[in-house]
Amino acid sequence: MSKPLATTTGARATIAFATHDHRRCVQQALSQARAACRERGARLTELREEVLRLVWQSHRPIGAYALLEMLGARAGARRRPGPPTVYRALEFLREQGFVHRVESLNAYVGCQIGAGPHDHQLYICRGCGATLESAQPAIRAAVARYGDEVGFTVESMALEVLGLCPGCAGREPA
């Protein structure tokens, strides 16, 4: 059984369900986004970077309106961005591969694997909301194999898996 993929910092892995230096995790995500944008010629504006920072505040999906409230609280009433501005920032971040949209929750979570297109699975804890991203080739192969059987060409895959993380599973009554 392969281990979940995660962003690595030196020899230390950053995994949503494990204890880690989250401040460093956020800084690494921002640093990777800046570098990817420089390399691609994409513009990571101050607002886009702030939205990315807020998405990465935890490994839990966050909705656009929660982000809007947080941005408003930081900016004050005079510079409060409107919903279209936040949605445009999220769309840019999604297109660049820095965040994923969690369809079932209408929310966003930081990409833990790395910028760029990739198939992935999101393991979302229904207890605390912690979300782990993984890219298991065996899952992709099984989906593609079934697609072939029914004449369907799989172009991309984002699978959302709901359950309990190790911490919440231990608190659930038997």
Coordinates of C-alpha atoms in Angstrom, one line a residue:
M1 CA 0.0 0.0 0.0
S2 CA 1.6 3.3 -1.0
K3 CA 1.7 6.3 1.3
P4 CA -0.2 9.5 0.5
L5 CA 1.7 12.0 -1.4
A6 CA 2.6 15.2 0.3
T7 CA 4.7 18.3 -0.1
T8 CA 8.1 17.6 1.4
T9 CA 10.4 20.0 3.1
G10 CA 13.8 18.5 3.3
A11 CA 13.3 15.1 4.9
R12 CA 10.0 16.2 6.6
A13 CA 6.6 15.5 5.0
T14 CA 3.7 17.9 5.4
I15 CA 0.6 15.8 5.7
A16 CA -2.8 17.2 6.7
F17 CA -3.5 14.4 9.2
A18 CA -0.1 14.6 10.8
T19 CA 1.4 17.1 13.2
H20 CA 3.7 19.4 11.4
D21 CA 5.1 23.0 11.4
H22 CA 2.1 24.6 9.7
R23 CA 3.7 28.0 9.5
R24 CA 6.5 26.5 7.4
C25 CA 3.9 24.6 5.4
V26 CA 2.1 27.9 4.5
Q27 CA 5.3 29.7 3.6
Q28 CA 6.4 26.8 1.4
A29 CA 3.1 26.9 -0.5
L30 CA 3.4 30.6 -1.0
S31 CA 7.0 30.3 -2.1
Q32 CA 6.2 27.6 -4.6
A33 CA 3.3 29.7 -6.0
R34 CA 5.6 32.7 -6.4
A35 CA 8.2 30.7 -8.2
A36 CA 5.7 28.9 -10.5
C37 CA 4.1 32.3 -11.4
R38 CA 7.6 33.8 -12.2
E39 CA 8.4 30.7 -14.3
R40 CA 5.1 30.8 -16.2
G41 CA 4.9 34.6 -16.6
A42 CA 1.6 34.6 -14.5
R43 CA 0.8 37.5 -12.2
L44 CA 0.5 36.6 -8.5
T45 CA -1.0 39.9 -7.3
E46 CA -1.1 40.9 -3.7
L47 CA -4.8 39.9 -3.4
R48 CA -4.3 36.5 -5.1
E49 CA -1.4 35.8 -2.7
E50 CA -3.5 36.9 0.3
V51 CA -6.3 34.6 -0.8
L52 CA -3.8 31.7 -1.2
R53 CA -2.4 32.4 2.3
L54 CA -6.0 32.4 3.7
V55 CA -6.8 29.1 1.9
W56 CA -3.7 27.6 3.4
Q57 CA -4.4 28.7 7.0
S58 CA -5.5 25.2 7.7
H59 CA -5.8 21.9 5.7
R60 CA -9.6 22.4 5.7
P61 CA -11.7 23.5 2.8
I62 CA -12.9 27.1 3.0
G63 CA -15.7 28.8 1.1
A64 CA -15.4 32.0 -1.0
Y65 CA -17.7 33.9 1.4
A66 CA -15.6 33.0 4.4
L67 CA -12.5 34.2 2.5
L68 CA -14.4 37.4 1.7
E69 CA -15.1 38.0 5.4
M70 CA -11.5 37.4 6.3
L71 CA -10.2 39.7 3.6
G72 CA -12.7 42.4 4.7
A73 CA -11.6 42.1 8.3
R74 CA -8.0 42.5 7.3
A75 CA -8.5 45.3 4.8
G76 CA -11.1 47.4 6.7
A77 CA -14.4 48.7 5.3
R78 CA -12.8 51.0 2.7
R79 CA -10.9 48.4 0.8
R80 CA -13.2 45.4 1.2
P81 CA -13.2 43.3 -2.0
G82 CA -16.4 42.2 -3.6
P83 CA -17.4 38.6 -4.3
P84 CA -16.4 38.7 -8.0
T85 CA -12.9 39.8 -7.0
V86 CA -12.5 36.8 -4.6
Y87 CA -14.0 34.4 -7.2
R88 CA -11.6 35.7 -9.9
A89 CA -8.6 35.2 -7.5
L90 CA -9.7 31.7 -6.6
E91 CA -10.2 30.9 -10.3
F92 CA -6.7 32.1 -11.1
L93 CA -5.3 30.0 -8.2
R94 CA -7.2 27.0 -9.4
E95 CA -6.0 27.4 -13.0
Q96 CA -2.4 27.7 -11.8
G97 CA -2.8 24.5 -9.7
F98 CA -2.3 26.1 -6.3
V99 CA -5.8 25.2 -5.0
H100 CA -8.4 22.6 -5.7
R101 CA -12.2 23.2 -5.6
V102 CA -13.9 20.8 -3.3
E103 CA -17.1 20.4 -5.3
S104 CA -19.1 18.6 -2.6
L105 CA -18.5 21.5 -0.1
N106 CA -18.4 24.4 -2.6
A107 CA -15.1 25.3 -1.1
Y108 CA -11.3 25.4 -1.8
V109 CA -8.3 23.7 -0.3
G110 CA -4.6 24.3 -1.0
C111 CA -2.9 21.9 -3.4
Q112 CA -0.6 19.6 -1.3
I113 CA 1.1 17.9 -4.2
G114 CA 2.4 20.8 -6.3
A115 CA 1.4 23.3 -8.9
G116 CA 0.4 21.9 -12.3
P117 CA -2.3 19.6 -13.6
H118 CA -2.7 16.3 -11.9
D119 CA -5.3 13.7 -11.0
H120 CA -5.9 13.6 -7.3
Q121 CA -8.0 12.3 -4.4
L122 CA -9.1 14.5 -1.5
Y123 CA -9.6 12.6 1.8
I124 CA -11.9 14.9 3.7
C125 CA -12.6 14.3 7.4
R126 CA -16.3 14.8 8.2
G127 CA -15.4 15.4 11.8
C128 CA -12.8 18.2 11.8
G129 CA -12.7 19.0 8.0
A130 CA -8.9 18.3 7.7
T131 CA -8.2 17.4 4.1
L132 CA -5.4 15.3 2.7
E133 CA -4.5 15.3 -1.0
S134 CA -3.1 12.2 -2.6
A135 CA -2.4 11.0 -6.2
Q136 CA -2.5 7.2 -6.2
P137 CA -1.7 5.8 -9.6
A138 CA -3.6 2.6 -8.9
I139 CA -6.8 4.6 -8.4
R140 CA -6.2 6.5 -11.7
A141 CA -5.5 3.2 -13.5
A142 CA -8.7 1.6 -12.1
V143 CA -10.8 4.6 -13.2
A144 CA -9.2 4.6 -16.6
R145 CA -9.7 0.9 -17.0
Y146 CA -13.4 1.1 -16.2
G147 CA -13.7 4.1 -18.6
D148 CA -12.1 2.0 -21.4
E149 CA -14.6 -0.8 -20.6
V150 CA -17.6 1.5 -21.2
G151 CA -16.0 3.5 -24.0
F152 CA -15.3 6.6 -21.9
T153 CA -12.0 8.5 -22.2
V154 CA -10.9 9.8 -18.8
E155 CA -9.3 13.2 -19.2
S156 CA -8.9 14.2 -15.6
M157 CA -10.0 13.0 -12.2
A158 CA -10.7 14.6 -8.9
L159 CA -12.1 12.2 -6.4
E160 CA -13.5 13.4 -3.0
V161 CA -13.5 10.8 -0.2
L162 CA -15.4 11.5 3.0
G163 CA -14.5 9.8 6.2
L164 CA -12.7 10.3 9.5
C165 CA -9.1 11.3 10.1
P166 CA -7.0 9.4 12.7
G167 CA -7.8 11.9 15.4
C168 CA -11.6 12.0 14.8
A169 CA -11.8 8.2 14.3
G170 CA -10.4 7.8 17.8
R171 CA -13.2 10.0 19.3
E172 CA -16.1 8.3 17.5
P173 CA -18.1 5.9 19.7
A174 CA -17.9 2.3 18.6

